[in-house]
Amino acid sequence: MTTASQRDSSPVAGDFSERVRTNQQLLAAALKPRYDFIVCGAGSSGSVVARRLAENPDVSVLLVEAGGDDNVPAVMEASQWPNNLGSERDWGFRASPNPRINGRSIPMSMGKVLGGGSSINVMAWARGHKNDWDFFADEAGDPAWGYDAVLNIYRRIEDWHGPADPAYRGTGGPVFIEPAPEPSPLAPATLSAACSIGIPTFEHPNGRMMEGPGGAAICDIRARKGKRESLFRSYTYPVMDQPNLTVLTDALVTRVACDANRATGVEIAYRGTTLVIGAESEVVLSLGGNPHAQGADALRHRRRGRAAQRRNPSAPATSGGGPQLPGSRRVALRVAGPGAAAAAQQHGRVHGLLDDVRLRYA
């Protein structure tokens, strides 16, 4: 598989970029009334889903993103990542006031740009812990969610550029990963401090550390030669010259059109007008994980069998996905989901430390 970074570093990178630009301009100028698949949100999940669907040349895929293009220095240059926070590429959500932190309301940045959070975050590559994956498998009654199965997927998608570790790390996949280059002097000092009080340290945070009761390690990073490696650039961009994938930016999904409890398409605010675009097979909502976006996981949007669902700050609520939110009481409830997004969590961050060191206790 050819990654975006491999294309960008090749002699024909300019030709490919021009093909992408010309192709997407033509596709956006001639939007279809219906697509086989509509993927709402070009963040980390949506970028992967759109790519995998578009690998079938016989289906048409529309990827809709509320934000703009990612080809700006603040996104592409890894060192400029803080400039994205609070910018037009950040939805600007804030948590509810928390009495445990003196009533403060902390920012909860979410990407509003191609690549979503993977285009504005600090680029740490952090897998889930074995206990978490096995819990998901138990809850779902499906071993495919378990740690062993997911570890094989991680190895398949990774292009690991650190010390060889074939039991845990993969090479040749679309997701470029390397150990944090030139970590802050605080990073090894923190590892030494952790070791001095009995916390085990590891060669990287995405192998043995994710199987034990706790530990510390220097971060793995999604950047190459100072350039960010977003999931959009790794998955979607390399196939944007194809005629069956349309990537529409600055297009806000305002409502999921439904027939009974089945999605039939979406309404989109685009260039000062409202578009209604139908889906022949499936609507995929991949619109972020804001904990206040209650109701998103309640809707199962589908036609012809398969279902797809992700948390979303507004579209499910305005489409009738419950529980209802303040300000949406006049929207008829279609599907009740009182627990939707209730378990969402956010991690804290110590500036200058969490960039380089991962601390984990199961």
mmCIF file of C-alpha atoms in Angstrom:
data_model
loop_
_atom_site.group_PDB
_atom_site.id
_atom_site.type_symbol
_atom_site.label_atom_id
_atom_site.label_comp_id
_atom_site.label_asym_id
_atom_site.label_seq_id
_atom_site.Cartn_x
_atom_site.Cartn_y
_atom_site.Cartn_z
ATOM 1 C CA MET A 1 0.000 0.000 0.000
ATOM 2 C CA THR A 2 1.349 3.444 -0.928
ATOM 3 C CA THR A 3 0.956 5.978 1.860
ATOM 4 C CA ALA A 4 0.421 9.701 1.498
ATOM 5 C CA SER A 5 3.900 10.399 2.838
ATOM 6 C CA GLN A 6 5.448 8.062 0.288
ATOM 7 C CA ARG A 7 3.588 9.881 -2.470
ATOM 8 C CA ASP A 8 4.605 13.298 -1.125
ATOM 9 C CA SER A 9 8.285 12.341 -1.089
ATOM 10 C CA SER A 10 8.306 10.897 -4.605
ATOM 11 C CA PRO A 11 9.239 12.787 -7.803
ATOM 12 C CA VAL A 12 5.635 12.575 -8.995
ATOM 13 C CA ALA A 13 4.110 13.992 -5.789
ATOM 14 C CA GLY A 14 3.280 17.251 -7.537
ATOM 15 C CA ASP A 15 1.515 15.414 -10.348
ATOM 16 C CA PHE A 16 -0.549 13.392 -7.878
ATOM 17 C CA SER A 17 -1.529 16.484 -5.876
ATOM 18 C CA GLU A 18 -2.683 18.162 -9.068
ATOM 19 C CA ARG A 19 -4.717 15.089 -10.046
ATOM 20 C CA VAL A 20 -6.376 15.130 -6.632
ATOM 21 C CA ARG A 21 -7.154 18.838 -6.853
ATOM 22 C CA THR A 22 -8.600 18.598 -10.364
ATOM 23 C CA ASN A 23 -10.577 15.425 -9.639
ATOM 24 C CA GLN A 24 -12.140 16.763 -6.446
ATOM 25 C CA GLN A 25 -13.040 20.084 -8.068
ATOM 26 C CA LEU A 26 -14.887 18.226 -10.838
ATOM 27 C CA LEU A 27 -16.661 15.895 -8.392
ATOM 28 C CA ALA A 28 -17.753 18.741 -6.093
ATOM 29 C CA ALA A 29 -19.065 20.720 -9.060
ATOM 30 C CA ALA A 30 -21.243 17.795 -10.145
ATOM 31 C CA LEU A 31 -22.637 16.404 -6.898
ATOM 32 C CA LYS A 32 -24.960 13.462 -7.355
ATOM 33 C CA PRO A 33 -28.448 13.307 -5.853
ATOM 34 C CA ARG A 34 -27.594 9.887 -4.410
ATOM 35 C CA TYR A 35 -24.466 7.956 -3.377
ATOM 36 C CA ASP A 36 -24.087 4.355 -2.304
ATOM 37 C CA PHE A 37 -22.441 5.461 0.958
ATOM 38 C CA ILE A 38 -22.392 8.801 2.759
ATOM 39 C CA VAL A 39 -19.717 9.147 5.446
ATOM 40 C CA CYS A 40 -20.357 12.150 7.686
ATOM 41 C CA GLY A 41 -17.156 13.460 9.225
ATOM 42 C CA ALA A 42 -13.621 13.186 7.808
ATOM 43 C CA GLY A 43 -11.903 12.666 11.157
ATOM 44 C CA SER A 44 -9.884 9.639 12.216
ATOM 45 C CA SER A 45 -12.734 7.131 11.923
ATOM 46 C CA GLY A 46 -14.455 8.657 8.914
ATOM 47 C CA SER A 47 -11.204 8.839 6.953
ATOM 48 C CA VAL A 48 -10.576 5.131 7.428
ATOM 49 C CA VAL A 49 -14.167 4.114 6.654
ATOM 50 C CA ALA A 50 -14.288 6.235 3.486
ATOM 51 C CA ARG A 51 -11.011 4.761 2.254
ATOM 52 C CA ARG A 52 -12.079 1.188 2.863
ATOM 53 C CA LEU A 53 -15.424 1.726 1.122
ATOM 54 C CA ALA A 54 -13.819 3.500 -1.847
ATOM 55 C CA GLU A 55 -11.492 0.542 -2.416
ATOM 56 C CA ASN A 56 -14.485 -1.040 -4.160
ATOM 57 C CA PRO A 57 -14.588 0.734 -7.548
ATOM 58 C CA ASP A 58 -18.207 -0.269 -8.059
ATOM 59 C CA VAL A 59 -19.567 1.916 -5.241
ATOM 60 C CA SER A 60 -19.802 5.693 -4.919
ATOM 61 C CA VAL A 61 -18.732 7.330 -1.652
ATOM 62 C CA LEU A 62 -19.416 10.857 -0.413
ATOM 63 C CA LEU A 63 -17.250 12.011 2.517
ATOM 64 C CA VAL A 64 -18.685 15.146 4.145
ATOM 65 C CA GLU A 65 -16.581 17.399 6.404
ATOM 66 C CA ALA A 66 -17.791 20.543 8.202
ATOM 67 C CA GLY A 67 -14.280 21.969 8.379
ATOM 68 C CA GLY A 68 -11.866 23.013 5.695
ATOM 69 C CA ASP A 69 -8.739 21.731 4.001
ATOM 70 C CA ASP A 70 -5.818 20.435 6.065
ATOM 71 C CA ASN A 71 -3.096 21.836 3.834
ATOM 72 C CA VAL A 72 -2.067 24.629 6.198
ATOM 73 C CA PRO A 73 1.184 24.966 8.184
ATOM 74 C CA ALA A 74 -0.487 24.607 11.588
ATOM 75 C CA VAL A 75 -1.679 21.146 10.570
ATOM 76 C CA MET A 76 1.110 19.913 8.355
ATOM 77 C CA GLU A 77 4.052 21.104 10.474
ATOM 78 C CA ALA A 78 4.191 18.912 13.567
ATOM 79 C CA SER A 79 5.815 21.579 15.741
ATOM 80 C CA GLN A 80 2.921 23.996 15.135
ATOM 81 C CA TRP A 81 0.197 21.770 16.625
ATOM 82 C CA PRO A 82 -0.649 24.160 19.523
ATOM 83 C CA ASN A 83 -1.690 26.792 16.968
ATOM 84 C CA ASN A 84 -4.707 24.653 16.061
ATOM 85 C CA LEU A 85 -6.235 24.729 19.535
ATOM 86 C CA GLY A 86 -8.888 27.422 19.739
ATOM 87 C CA SER A 87 -8.557 28.197 16.023
ATOM 88 C CA GLU A 88 -11.119 27.815 13.249
ATOM 89 C CA ARG A 89 -9.996 24.171 13.059
ATOM 90 C CA ASP A 90 -11.263 23.521 16.601
ATOM 91 C CA TRP A 91 -14.975 23.142 17.398
ATOM 92 C CA GLY A 92 -14.271 24.956 20.656
ATOM 93 C CA PHE A 93 -16.253 22.715 23.009
ATOM 94 C CA ARG A 94 -15.804 23.127 26.739
ATOM 95 C CA ALA A 95 -16.585 20.703 29.530
ATOM 96 C CA SER A 96 -19.216 21.456 32.132
ATOM 97 C CA PRO A 97 -17.856 23.223 35.237
ATOM 98 C CA ASN A 98 -16.203 20.627 37.447
ATOM 99 C CA PRO A 99 -16.336 21.060 41.227
ATOM 100 C CA ARG A 100 -13.221 18.876 41.566
ATOM 101 C CA ILE A 101 -11.120 21.495 39.776
ATOM 102 C CA ASN A 102 -12.518 24.541 41.557
ATOM 103 C CA GLY A 103 -15.486 24.861 39.213
ATOM 104 C CA ARG A 104 -13.396 25.422 36.118
ATOM 105 C CA SER A 105 -14.616 24.523 32.620
ATOM 106 C CA ILE A 106 -11.735 23.049 30.630
ATOM 107 C CA PRO A 107 -11.461 23.151 26.820
ATOM 108 C CA MET A 108 -12.301 19.941 24.960
ATOM 109 C CA SER A 109 -10.758 20.473 21.569
ATOM 110 C CA MET A 110 -12.192 18.570 18.595
ATOM 111 C CA GLY A 111 -10.908 18.884 15.057
ATOM 112 C CA LYS A 112 -12.998 20.794 12.507
ATOM 113 C CA VAL A 113 -10.794 20.058 9.498
ATOM 114 C CA LEU A 114 -9.935 17.166 7.220
ATOM 115 C CA GLY A 115 -8.432 14.600 9.580
ATOM 116 C CA GLY A 116 -10.430 15.800 12.585
ATOM 117 C CA GLY A 117 -8.601 15.329 15.860
ATOM 118 C CA SER A 118 -5.698 13.608 14.109
ATOM 119 C CA SER A 119 -5.002 16.937 12.357
ATOM 120 C CA ILE A 120 -4.919 19.141 15.465
ATOM 121 C CA ASN A 121 -3.741 16.892 18.319
ATOM 122 C CA VAL A 122 -0.265 16.241 19.680
ATOM 123 C CA MET A 123 0.139 13.147 17.462
ATOM 124 C CA ALA A 124 0.660 10.515 20.168
ATOM 125 C CA TRP A 125 -0.102 6.930 19.051
ATOM 126 C CA ALA A 126 -1.715 5.197 22.012
ATOM 127 C CA ARG A 127 -3.448 1.816 21.793
ATOM 128 C CA GLY A 128 -6.084 0.546 24.180
ATOM 129 C CA HIS A 129 -5.183 -1.664 27.123
ATOM 130 C CA LYS A 130 -5.744 -5.424 26.972
ATOM 131 C CA ASN A 131 -8.302 -5.235 29.784
ATOM 132 C CA ASP A 132 -10.350 -2.676 27.862
ATOM 133 C CA TRP A 133 -10.442 -4.682 24.643
ATOM 134 C CA ASP A 134 -11.329 -7.898 26.443
ATOM 135 C CA PHE A 135 -14.091 -6.039 28.295
ATOM 136 C CA PHE A 136 -15.502 -4.839 24.965
ATOM 137 C CA ALA A 137 -15.439 -8.427 23.668
ATOM 138 C CA ASP A 138 -17.254 -9.694 26.751
ATOM 139 C CA GLU A 139 -19.897 -6.976 26.533
ATOM 140 C CA ALA A 140 -20.425 -7.536 22.809
ATOM 141 C CA GLY A 141 -20.241 -11.330 23.014
ATOM 142 C CA ASP A 142 -17.850 -11.123 20.062
ATOM 143 C CA PRO A 143 -14.198 -12.251 20.333
ATOM 144 C CA ALA A 144 -13.325 -10.062 17.340
ATOM 145 C CA TRP A 145 -13.336 -7.109 19.773
ATOM 146 C CA GLY A 146 -10.847 -8.876 22.058
ATOM 147 C CA TYR A 147 -7.229 -7.907 22.584
ATOM 148 C CA ASP A 148 -5.667 -10.743 20.578
ATOM 149 C CA ALA A 149 -7.793 -9.979 17.526
ATOM 150 C CA VAL A 150 -7.205 -6.236 17.769
ATOM 151 C CA LEU A 151 -3.457 -6.720 18.246
ATOM 152 C CA ASN A 152 -3.345 -8.453 14.853
ATOM 153 C CA ILE A 153 -5.114 -5.455 13.318
ATOM 154 C CA TYR A 154 -2.664 -3.047 14.914
ATOM 155 C CA ARG A 155 0.266 -5.031 13.526
ATOM 156 C CA ARG A 156 -1.330 -5.050 10.082
ATOM 157 C CA ILE A 157 -1.940 -1.298 9.845
ATOM 158 C CA GLU A 158 1.300 -0.086 11.434
ATOM 159 C CA ASP A 159 4.464 1.044 9.699
ATOM 160 C CA TRP A 160 6.638 1.048 12.814
ATOM 161 C CA HIS A 161 10.005 2.811 12.535
ATOM 162 C CA GLY A 162 11.419 1.965 15.937
ATOM 163 C CA PRO A 163 13.384 -1.024 17.253
ATOM 164 C CA ALA A 164 12.043 -4.280 15.822
ATOM 165 C CA ASP A 165 9.326 -5.853 17.976
ATOM 166 C CA PRO A 166 7.423 -8.274 15.701
ATOM 167 C CA ALA A 167 5.324 -9.680 18.536
ATOM 168 C CA TYR A 168 3.669 -6.288 19.003
ATOM 169 C CA ARG A 169 4.583 -3.965 16.119
ATOM 170 C CA GLY A 170 3.942 -4.128 12.387
ATOM 171 C CA THR A 171 5.719 -2.701 9.352
ATOM 172 C CA GLY A 172 4.589 -1.789 5.861
ATOM 173 C CA GLY A 173 1.074 -0.651 6.797
ATOM 174 C CA PRO A 174 -0.481 2.757 6.106
ATOM 175 C CA VAL A 175 0.031 4.162 9.631
ATOM 176 C CA PHE A 176 3.550 5.552 10.019
ATOM 177 C CA ILE A 177 4.738 5.582 13.653
ATOM 178 C CA GLU A 178 8.085 6.366 15.232
ATOM 179 C CA PRO A 179 9.448 6.838 18.746
ATOM 180 C CA ALA A 180 9.251 10.462 19.855
ATOM 181 C CA PRO A 181 12.235 12.186 18.235
ATOM 182 C CA GLU A 182 14.333 14.393 20.523
ATOM 183 C CA PRO A 183 12.075 14.076 23.573
ATOM 184 C CA SER A 184 12.228 16.722 26.264
ATOM 185 C CA PRO A 185 14.878 16.085 28.946
ATOM 186 C CA LEU A 186 11.930 15.769 31.314
ATOM 187 C CA ALA A 187 10.882 12.542 29.580
ATOM 188 C CA PRO A 188 13.790 10.250 30.549
ATOM 189 C CA ALA A 189 13.918 11.981 33.939
ATOM 190 C CA THR A 190 10.271 11.111 34.479
ATOM 191 C CA LEU A 191 10.928 7.481 33.552
ATOM 192 C CA SER A 192 13.781 7.354 36.045
ATOM 193 C CA ALA A 193 11.551 8.846 38.721
ATOM 194 C CA ALA A 194 8.819 6.318 37.953
ATOM 195 C CA CYS A 195 11.292 3.458 38.174
ATOM 196 C CA SER A 196 12.597 4.737 41.511
ATOM 197 C CA ILE A 197 9.169 4.336 43.101
ATOM 198 C CA GLY A 198 8.472 0.922 41.604
ATOM 199 C CA ILE A 199 6.572 1.850 38.447
ATOM 200 C CA PRO A 200 7.831 -0.378 35.603
ATOM 201 C CA THR A 201 9.167 1.309 32.490
ATOM 202 C CA PHE A 202 8.924 0.015 28.923
ATOM 203 C CA GLU A 203 10.645 0.409 25.566
ATOM 204 C CA HIS A 204 7.469 1.873 24.077
ATOM 205 C CA PRO A 205 3.874 2.272 25.289
ATOM 206 C CA ASN A 206 2.177 0.096 22.663
ATOM 207 C CA GLY A 207 3.404 -3.398 23.454
ATOM 208 C CA ARG A 208 3.981 -5.157 26.760
ATOM 209 C CA MET A 209 2.889 -2.058 28.682
ATOM 210 C CA MET A 210 -0.662 -2.488 27.393
ATOM 211 C CA GLU A 211 -0.871 -5.953 28.934
ATOM 212 C CA GLY A 212 0.336 -5.274 32.481
ATOM 213 C CA PRO A 213 -1.056 -3.503 35.553
ATOM 214 C CA GLY A 214 0.722 -0.217 34.820
ATOM 215 C CA GLY A 215 3.869 1.472 33.628
ATOM 216 C CA ALA A 216 5.536 4.391 31.890
ATOM 217 C CA ALA A 217 7.171 4.849 28.499
ATOM 218 C CA ILE A 218 8.197 7.587 26.092
ATOM 219 C CA CYS A 219 5.472 8.244 23.515
ATOM 220 C CA ASP A 220 5.148 6.921 19.999
ATOM 221 C CA ILE A 221 4.468 9.719 17.521
ATOM 222 C CA ARG A 222 2.502 10.030 14.258
ATOM 223 C CA ALA A 223 4.933 12.354 12.493
ATOM 224 C CA ARG A 224 7.655 11.892 9.889
ATOM 225 C CA LYS A 225 10.570 14.285 9.421
ATOM 226 C CA GLY A 226 8.699 17.031 11.211
ATOM 227 C CA LYS A 227 5.482 16.575 9.215
ATOM 228 C CA ARG A 228 2.194 15.440 10.785
ATOM 229 C CA GLU A 229 0.787 12.082 9.696
ATOM 230 C CA SER A 230 -2.966 12.448 10.146
ATOM 231 C CA LEU A 231 -5.326 9.541 9.545
ATOM 232 C CA PHE A 232 -6.810 11.502 6.653
ATOM 233 C CA ARG A 233 -3.407 11.781 4.983
ATOM 234 C CA SER A 234 -2.627 8.121 5.658
ATOM 235 C CA TYR A 235 -5.913 6.663 4.439
ATOM 236 C CA THR A 236 -8.091 9.022 2.405
ATOM 237 C CA TYR A 237 -5.716 11.332 0.563
ATOM 238 C CA PRO A 238 -3.919 8.555 -1.364
ATOM 239 C CA VAL A 239 -7.194 7.579 -3.099
ATOM 240 C CA MET A 240 -8.642 11.050 -3.722
ATOM 241 C CA ASP A 241 -7.764 10.819 -7.402
ATOM 242 C CA GLN A 242 -10.371 8.079 -7.814
ATOM 243 C CA PRO A 243 -13.673 8.919 -9.538
ATOM 244 C CA ASN A 244 -15.793 7.092 -6.927
ATOM 245 C CA LEU A 245 -14.734 9.165 -3.871
ATOM 246 C CA THR A 246 -15.991 12.718 -3.389
ATOM 247 C CA VAL A 247 -14.579 14.667 -0.422
ATOM 248 C CA LEU A 248 -16.746 17.701 0.348
ATOM 249 C CA THR A 249 -15.316 20.297 2.744
ATOM 250 C CA ASP A 250 -17.033 23.213 4.523
ATOM 251 C CA ALA A 251 -20.225 21.137 4.420
ATOM 252 C CA LEU A 252 -22.163 20.798 7.684
ATOM 253 C CA VAL A 253 -24.491 17.816 8.163
ATOM 254 C CA THR A 254 -27.587 19.322 9.793
ATOM 255 C CA ARG A 255 -29.941 16.367 9.765
ATOM 256 C CA VAL A 256 -30.147 12.682 8.927
ATOM 257 C CA ALA A 257 -33.176 12.039 6.738
ATOM 258 C CA CYS A 258 -35.084 8.996 7.956
ATOM 259 C CA ASP A 259 -37.862 6.728 6.791
ATOM 260 C CA ALA A 260 -39.222 5.292 10.044
ATOM 261 C CA ASN A 261 -35.997 4.374 11.897
ATOM 262 C CA ARG A 262 -33.860 3.921 8.799
ATOM 263 C CA ALA A 263 -31.585 6.587 7.370
ATOM 264 C CA THR A 264 -32.254 7.482 3.746
ATOM 265 C CA GLY A 265 -29.772 10.341 3.367
ATOM 266 C CA VAL A 266 -28.586 13.612 4.876
ATOM 267 C CA GLU A 267 -29.270 17.324 4.780
ATOM 268 C CA ILE A 268 -26.140 19.418 4.333
ATOM 269 C CA ALA A 269 -25.551 23.158 4.726
ATOM 270 C CA TYR A 270 -23.190 23.930 1.850
ATOM 271 C CA ARG A 271 -22.241 27.243 0.249
ATOM 272 C CA GLY A 272 -25.274 29.098 1.554
ATOM 273 C CA THR A 273 -27.841 26.507 0.582
ATOM 274 C CA THR A 274 -29.280 23.245 1.896
ATOM 275 C CA LEU A 275 -28.624 20.054 -0.036
ATOM 276 C CA VAL A 276 -30.537 16.822 0.427
ATOM 277 C CA ILE A 277 -28.474 13.847 -0.715
ATOM 278 C CA GLY A 278 -29.701 10.267 -0.611
ATOM 279 C CA ALA A 279 -27.870 7.096 0.395
ATOM 280 C CA GLU A 280 -28.534 3.859 -1.446
ATOM 281 C CA SER A 281 -26.865 1.620 1.131
ATOM 282 C CA GLU A 282 -25.699 3.341 4.288
ATOM 283 C CA VAL A 283 -25.162 6.572 6.189
ATOM 284 C CA VAL A 284 -22.145 6.523 8.513
ATOM 285 C CA LEU A 285 -22.043 9.097 11.302
ATOM 286 C CA SER A 286 -18.482 9.711 12.439
ATOM 287 C CA LEU A 287 -18.814 13.183 13.857
ATOM 288 C CA GLY A 288 -16.783 13.294 17.034
ATOM 289 C CA GLY A 289 -16.827 12.197 20.630
ATOM 290 C CA ASN A 290 -17.958 15.211 22.661
ATOM 291 C CA PRO A 291 -19.408 13.846 25.940
ATOM 292 C CA HIS A 292 -22.201 16.431 25.727
ATOM 293 C CA ALA A 293 -23.300 15.018 22.366
ATOM 294 C CA GLN A 294 -25.880 12.797 23.955
ATOM 295 C CA GLY A 295 -28.079 10.686 21.741
ATOM 296 C CA ALA A 296 -25.625 9.963 18.987
ATOM 297 C CA ASP A 297 -25.049 6.307 19.679
ATOM 298 C CA ALA A 298 -28.796 5.781 19.987
ATOM 299 C CA LEU A 299 -29.468 6.005 16.263
ATOM 300 C CA ARG A 300 -28.703 3.068 14.042
ATOM 301 C CA HIS A 301 -28.577 4.519 10.567
ATOM 302 C CA ARG A 302 -29.032 1.902 7.963
ATOM 303 C CA ARG A 303 -30.605 0.649 4.805
ATOM 304 C CA ARG A 304 -30.168 -2.871 3.486
ATOM 305 C CA GLY A 305 -28.916 -4.398 6.702
ATOM 306 C CA ARG A 306 -25.598 -3.132 8.012
ATOM 307 C CA ALA A 307 -25.525 -0.401 10.634
ATOM 308 C CA ALA A 308 -22.987 2.287 11.468
ATOM 309 C CA GLN A 309 -22.974 4.697 14.359
ATOM 310 C CA ARG A 310 -20.665 7.212 16.009
ATOM 311 C CA ARG A 311 -21.124 10.026 18.522
ATOM 312 C CA ASN A 312 -22.125 13.330 16.958
ATOM 313 C CA PRO A 313 -22.617 16.755 18.538
ATOM 314 C CA SER A 314 -25.823 17.665 16.729
ATOM 315 C CA ALA A 315 -27.089 15.629 13.795
ATOM 316 C CA PRO A 316 -28.618 12.706 15.751
ATOM 317 C CA ALA A 317 -30.310 15.056 18.207
ATOM 318 C CA THR A 318 -31.839 17.091 15.390
ATOM 319 C CA SER A 319 -32.806 13.861 13.632
ATOM 320 C CA GLY A 320 -34.655 12.343 16.574
ATOM 321 C CA GLY A 321 -31.913 10.336 18.321
ATOM 322 C CA GLY A 322 -32.477 10.298 22.080
ATOM 323 C CA PRO A 323 -32.108 11.234 24.813
ATOM 324 C CA GLN A 324 -33.198 14.720 23.859
ATOM 325 C CA LEU A 325 -30.920 17.667 24.481
ATOM 326 C CA PRO A 326 -31.763 21.090 25.878
ATOM 327 C CA GLY A 327 -33.025 23.188 23.018
ATOM 328 C CA SER A 328 -34.187 20.183 20.979
ATOM 329 C CA ARG A 329 -37.426 19.387 22.791
ATOM 330 C CA ARG A 330 -39.552 20.023 19.724
ATOM 331 C CA VAL A 331 -37.734 17.305 17.742
ATOM 332 C CA ALA A 332 -39.767 14.097 17.686
ATOM 333 C CA LEU A 333 -37.926 11.258 19.395
ATOM 334 C CA ARG A 334 -37.337 8.316 17.052
ATOM 335 C CA VAL A 335 -34.932 6.114 19.018
ATOM 336 C CA ALA A 336 -34.426 6.377 22.777
ATOM 337 C CA GLY A 337 -30.885 5.932 24.057
ATOM 338 C CA PRO A 338 -30.525 7.146 27.641
ATOM 339 C CA GLY A 339 -26.958 5.874 27.999
ATOM 340 C CA ALA A 340 -25.619 7.330 24.773
ATOM 341 C CA ALA A 341 -22.217 8.990 25.285
ATOM 342 C CA ALA A 342 -22.675 8.776 29.066
ATOM 343 C CA ALA A 343 -19.342 6.993 29.573
ATOM 344 C CA ALA A 344 -17.227 9.324 27.445
ATOM 345 C CA GLN A 345 -14.033 10.468 29.191
ATOM 346 C CA GLN A 346 -11.309 13.009 28.595
ATOM 347 C CA HIS A 347 -7.694 12.774 29.724
ATOM 348 C CA GLY A 348 -5.783 15.461 31.532
ATOM 349 C CA ARG A 349 -2.522 16.888 30.276
ATOM 350 C CA VAL A 350 0.585 18.284 31.946
ATOM 351 C CA HIS A 351 2.201 20.660 29.464
ATOM 352 C CA GLY A 352 5.661 19.527 28.413
ATOM 353 C CA LEU A 353 5.303 16.106 30.019
ATOM 354 C CA LEU A 354 2.396 14.177 28.553
ATOM 355 C CA ASP A 355 3.694 15.098 25.105
ATOM 356 C CA ASP A 356 6.588 12.697 25.669
ATOM 357 C CA VAL A 357 5.645 10.245 28.421
ATOM 358 C CA ARG A 358 2.709 7.869 28.703
ATOM 359 C CA LEU A 359 1.638 6.775 32.187
ATOM 360 C CA ARG A 360 -0.846 3.946 32.447
ATOM 361 C CA TYR A 361 -2.516 2.053 35.256
ATOM 362 C CA ALA A 362 -5.079 -0.601 34.360
#
